[in-house]
Coordinates of C-alpha atoms in Angstrom, one line a residue:
X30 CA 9.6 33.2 -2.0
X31 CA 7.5 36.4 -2.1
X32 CA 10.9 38.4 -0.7
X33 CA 12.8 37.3 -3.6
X34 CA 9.7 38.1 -6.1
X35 CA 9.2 41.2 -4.3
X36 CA 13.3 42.2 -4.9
X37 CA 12.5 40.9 -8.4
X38 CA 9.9 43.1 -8.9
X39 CA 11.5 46.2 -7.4
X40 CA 14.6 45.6 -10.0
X41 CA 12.3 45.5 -13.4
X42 CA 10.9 48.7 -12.3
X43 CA 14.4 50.0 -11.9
X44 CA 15.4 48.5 -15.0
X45 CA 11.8 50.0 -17.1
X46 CA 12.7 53.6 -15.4
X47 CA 16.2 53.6 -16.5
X48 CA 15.4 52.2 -20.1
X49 CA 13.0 55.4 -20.3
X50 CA 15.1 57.9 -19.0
X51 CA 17.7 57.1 -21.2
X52 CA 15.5 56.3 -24.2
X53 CA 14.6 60.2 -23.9
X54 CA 17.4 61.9 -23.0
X55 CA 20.5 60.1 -23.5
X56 CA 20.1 57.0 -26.0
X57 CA 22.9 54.7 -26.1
X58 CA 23.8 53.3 -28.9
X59 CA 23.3 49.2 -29.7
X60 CA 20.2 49.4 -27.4
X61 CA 18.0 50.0 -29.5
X62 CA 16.3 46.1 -29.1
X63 CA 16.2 46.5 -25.3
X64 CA 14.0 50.2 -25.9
X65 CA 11.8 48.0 -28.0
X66 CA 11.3 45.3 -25.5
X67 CA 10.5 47.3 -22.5
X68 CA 6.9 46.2 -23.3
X69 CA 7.8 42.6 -22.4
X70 CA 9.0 43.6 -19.1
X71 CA 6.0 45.6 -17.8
X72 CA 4.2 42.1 -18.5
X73 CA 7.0 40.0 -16.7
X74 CA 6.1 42.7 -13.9
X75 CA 2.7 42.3 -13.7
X76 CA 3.0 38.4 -14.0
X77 CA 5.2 38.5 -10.8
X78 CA 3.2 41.0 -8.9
X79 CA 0.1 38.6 -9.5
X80 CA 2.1 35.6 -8.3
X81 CA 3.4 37.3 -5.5
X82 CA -0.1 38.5 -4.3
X83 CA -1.2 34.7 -4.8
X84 CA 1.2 33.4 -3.1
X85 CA 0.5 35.7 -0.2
X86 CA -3.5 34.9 -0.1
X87 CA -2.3 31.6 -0.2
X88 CA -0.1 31.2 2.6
X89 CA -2.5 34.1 4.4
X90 CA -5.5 31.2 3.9
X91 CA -3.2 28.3 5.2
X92 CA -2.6 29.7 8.6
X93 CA -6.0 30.2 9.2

């Protein structure tokens, strides 16, 4: 579970680079709503970095 979150995670910030890169220096034209919602992704980021550290303390405090 925490690879696929981890893959997850590695794709948003991927995804949030690009958006800015291209916001700046070569805008496309009919994304303007996706530049807008870049905000929403940062916070689906940090919601699947959080689970994905939980779900490591979690399994970390189960073998124990």
């Amino acid at each position: 579970m925490t690879k696929i979150l981890n893959i997850i995670s590695i794709s948003i910030i991927v995804l949030l680079v690009g958006l800015t890169v291209s916001q700046h220096f070569y805008p496309i034209s009919g994304f303007e709503l996706v530049y807008e919602k870049k905000f929403y992704l940062a916070i689906i980021y940090i919601a699947i970095r959080l689970t994905s550290n939980y779900l490591l303390k979690k399994s970390a405090s189960a073998n124990k």
